[in-house]
Amino acid sequence: MYISCCAWGLPGSESDALRTLSKLPCSSIDIQSGTYLNQHSSGITEKYQNKKSCIGLSFNMPKSASLDSPYREKRRAALSHIKYGIDQASKSGIDTAYIIPDFSYEHISFFNDSLLKSADLAEAAGIKLCVEHFPQRSLPTALKTLKHLQELNHPNLYLLLDVGHLQISNEDPQHIVESAGKRLGYVHLDDNDGKNDSHWALCTGIMTLNSLKKLVKTLQSSSYSGALSIELNPRLSAPVKALQESLYILQSILRS
C-alpha cells in the first residue's frame, strides 16, 4: 500500500496545491474530472513527479446531467461527462476512478444503467471503477453499496471505502474490508464527529490512533494493495498543517 492525497483538500490554485503536495511525503495525488488540465499544472506535476492515482468522475458534472435521471438525455449527458473523465484519466496514467451515487433510491434502476455503462467504458480504458458509499444518498452505507455491486456482478465495479462515512453510518471498517475482499477498490481516510461529513485531520474526531492502526493492519492482511488516500476539507482552519499531521500519523503506522 502507499499514501495518496486528494488535491482538492488544499485551498488556492492548482499550482499552489501541487507545489505544497510536492513537498509532502505522499506517493501520489487524487484529482477531480476537469481539473489539473492546464500546461502549467501539468508541468509542475511532471517536475515534482507527483503520480496521479485516482480521479473523481462525479465532480464538476453539468447541472443538466444526472446518472439516475429517468430522462435519457440527462443520463446521456452524465455518461458523456463520465467518459470525459475516463479519457482524462487514461491520458494522465490514472488507474482508478470513482462515482458518487445520486440521491434517489427510487431511481436506482436508472443509476444502475448508467453505472454499468460507465464500468464498461472504464474497463475498455484499463481503469478500475469504484462506487463510494455516501450517507443520505441512494447507497448510504458500505454494506448496502457492496451488496448492490455484488448483485450487479460487473467485473469492473469496486467499492471505494470512506472511513469518515463509515463513522457516520456506524459500520465497522474491519468487517467491511473483510466482506469486500477483492471488490475493495480504493480507500479514503478522514475523520469527523460521527454525525457530519467534516473531513477533519486523522485522529482529531472520533477516530483513534488504535482504530486507525487496526484498520491499516486489516488492510495489510487483505488482498488490497492500493492507496490510502487522505481526503481533507480545504476550509479547515489550517489545511496544510492538518494534512502534514495526518501524513505523519499514517506514515508512522505504516513503518511500525
Tab-separated table of N, CA and C in Angstrom, residues 1-3 161 173-174 177-178 181 184 187 189 210-228 249-256:
chain	number	residue	atom	x	y	z
A	1	MET	N	0.833	-1.192	0.000
A	1	MET	CA	0.000	0.000	0.000
A	1	MET	C	0.871	1.247	0.000
A	2	TYR	N	0.303	2.338	-0.440
A	2	TYR	CA	1.019	3.601	-0.490
A	2	TYR	C	0.074	4.738	-0.127
A	3	ILE	N	0.634	5.912	0.141
A	3	ILE	CA	-0.165	7.055	0.578
A	3	ILE	C	-0.440	7.999	-0.591
A	161	LEU	N	-14.037	2.622	-0.150
A	161	LEU	CA	-14.314	2.673	1.281
A	161	LEU	C	-13.865	4.014	1.834
A	173	PRO	N	-15.049	-0.832	10.152
A	173	PRO	CA	-14.161	-0.862	8.977
A	173	PRO	C	-13.579	-2.239	8.695
A	174	GLN	N	-13.183	-2.950	9.745
A	174	GLN	CA	-12.591	-4.272	9.548
A	174	GLN	C	-13.588	-5.235	8.903
A	177	VAL	N	-13.889	-4.329	5.171
A	177	VAL	CA	-12.719	-4.782	4.412
A	177	VAL	C	-12.807	-6.287	4.157
A	178	GLU	N	-13.139	-7.036	5.193
A	178	GLU	CA	-13.218	-8.491	5.064
A	178	GLU	C	-14.380	-8.900	4.164
A	181	GLY	N	-13.442	-8.048	0.310
A	181	GLY	CA	-12.453	-8.917	-0.327
A	181	GLY	C	-11.811	-8.246	-1.525
A	184	LEU	N	-12.762	-4.614	-2.973
A	184	LEU	CA	-12.322	-3.349	-2.391
A	184	LEU	C	-11.375	-2.672	-3.374
A	187	VAL	N	-9.437	3.407	-0.938
A	187	VAL	CA	-9.692	3.765	0.454
A	187	VAL	C	-9.462	5.257	0.660
A	189	LEU	N	-9.323	8.172	3.686
A	189	LEU	CA	-9.154	8.343	5.127
A	189	LEU	C	-9.455	9.785	5.511
A	210	ASN	N	-5.541	3.913	17.769
A	210	ASN	CA	-5.679	2.457	17.792
A	210	ASN	C	-6.633	1.961	16.711
A	211	SER	N	-7.744	2.683	16.495
A	211	SER	CA	-8.690	2.248	15.463
A	211	SER	C	-8.071	2.372	14.072
A	212	LEU	N	-7.275	3.405	13.859
A	212	LEU	CA	-6.608	3.566	12.564
A	212	LEU	C	-5.546	2.481	12.369
A	213	LYS	N	-4.797	2.178	13.426
A	213	LYS	CA	-3.800	1.104	13.351
A	213	LYS	C	-4.470	-0.227	13.022
A	214	LYS	N	-5.609	-0.476	13.643
A	214	LYS	CA	-6.337	-1.733	13.414
A	214	LYS	C	-6.806	-1.835	11.974
A	215	LEU	N	-7.293	-0.706	11.429
A	215	LEU	CA	-7.739	-0.701	10.036
A	215	LEU	C	-6.579	-0.971	9.089
A	216	VAL	N	-5.465	-0.279	9.293
A	216	VAL	CA	-4.301	-0.471	8.419
A	216	VAL	C	-3.817	-1.915	8.484
A	217	LYS	N	-3.788	-2.481	9.676
A	217	LYS	CA	-3.363	-3.873	9.826
A	217	LYS	C	-4.298	-4.815	9.073
A	218	THR	N	-5.603	-4.537	9.168
A	218	THR	CA	-6.577	-5.358	8.444
A	218	THR	C	-6.368	-5.255	6.938
A	219	LEU	N	-6.125	-4.044	6.463
A	219	LEU	CA	-5.876	-3.851	5.027
A	219	LEU	C	-4.596	-4.563	4.592
A	220	GLN	N	-3.579	-4.505	5.416
A	220	GLN	CA	-2.319	-5.173	5.088
A	220	GLN	C	-2.485	-6.688	5.014
A	221	SER	N	-3.419	-7.206	5.790
A	221	SER	CA	-3.664	-8.655	5.800
A	221	SER	C	-4.621	-9.080	4.697
A	222	SER	N	-5.214	-8.115	4.014
A	222	SER	CA	-6.178	-8.414	2.962
A	222	SER	C	-5.480	-8.449	1.601
A	223	SER	N	-6.296	-8.550	0.549
A	223	SER	CA	-5.749	-8.555	-0.810
A	223	SER	C	-5.531	-7.143	-1.341
A	224	TYR	N	-5.884	-6.134	-0.542
A	224	TYR	CA	-5.801	-4.747	-1.010
A	224	TYR	C	-4.346	-4.265	-1.042
A	225	SER	N	-3.953	-3.675	-2.168
A	225	SER	CA	-2.573	-3.178	-2.304
A	225	SER	C	-2.540	-1.766	-2.870
A	226	GLY	N	-3.683	-1.080	-2.845
A	226	GLY	CA	-3.773	0.249	-3.436
A	226	GLY	C	-3.431	1.365	-2.477
A	227	ALA	N	-4.009	2.518	-2.733
A	227	ALA	CA	-3.680	3.727	-1.971
A	227	ALA	C	-4.489	3.843	-0.696
A	228	LEU	N	-3.874	4.493	0.277
A	228	LEU	CA	-4.576	5.028	1.442
A	228	LEU	C	-4.620	6.529	1.190
A	249	ILE	N	1.040	10.748	10.948
A	249	ILE	CA	0.400	9.648	11.667
A	249	ILE	C	0.359	8.392	10.795
A	250	LEU	N	-0.066	8.552	9.555
A	250	LEU	CA	-0.207	7.397	8.669
A	250	LEU	C	1.152	6.786	8.338
A	251	GLN	N	2.126	7.617	8.077
A	251	GLN	CA	3.482	7.101	7.815
A	251	GLN	C	4.012	6.316	9.004
A	252	SER	N	3.809	6.836	10.199
A	252	SER	CA	4.296	6.170	11.395
A	252	SER	C	3.675	4.794	11.558
A	253	ILE	N	2.377	4.693	11.234
A	253	ILE	CA	1.700	3.403	11.334
A	253	ILE	C	2.238	2.429	10.302
A	254	LEU	N	2.435	2.891	9.093
A	254	LEU	CA	2.925	2.012	8.018
A	254	LEU	C	4.360	1.538	8.279
A	255	ARG	N	5.116	2.341	8.983
A	255	ARG	CA	6.508	1.982	9.263
A	255	ARG	C	6.637	1.052	10.473
A	256	SER	N	5.613	0.991	11.300
A	256	SER	CA	5.705	0.222	12.552
A	256	SER	C	5.540	-1.282	12.305
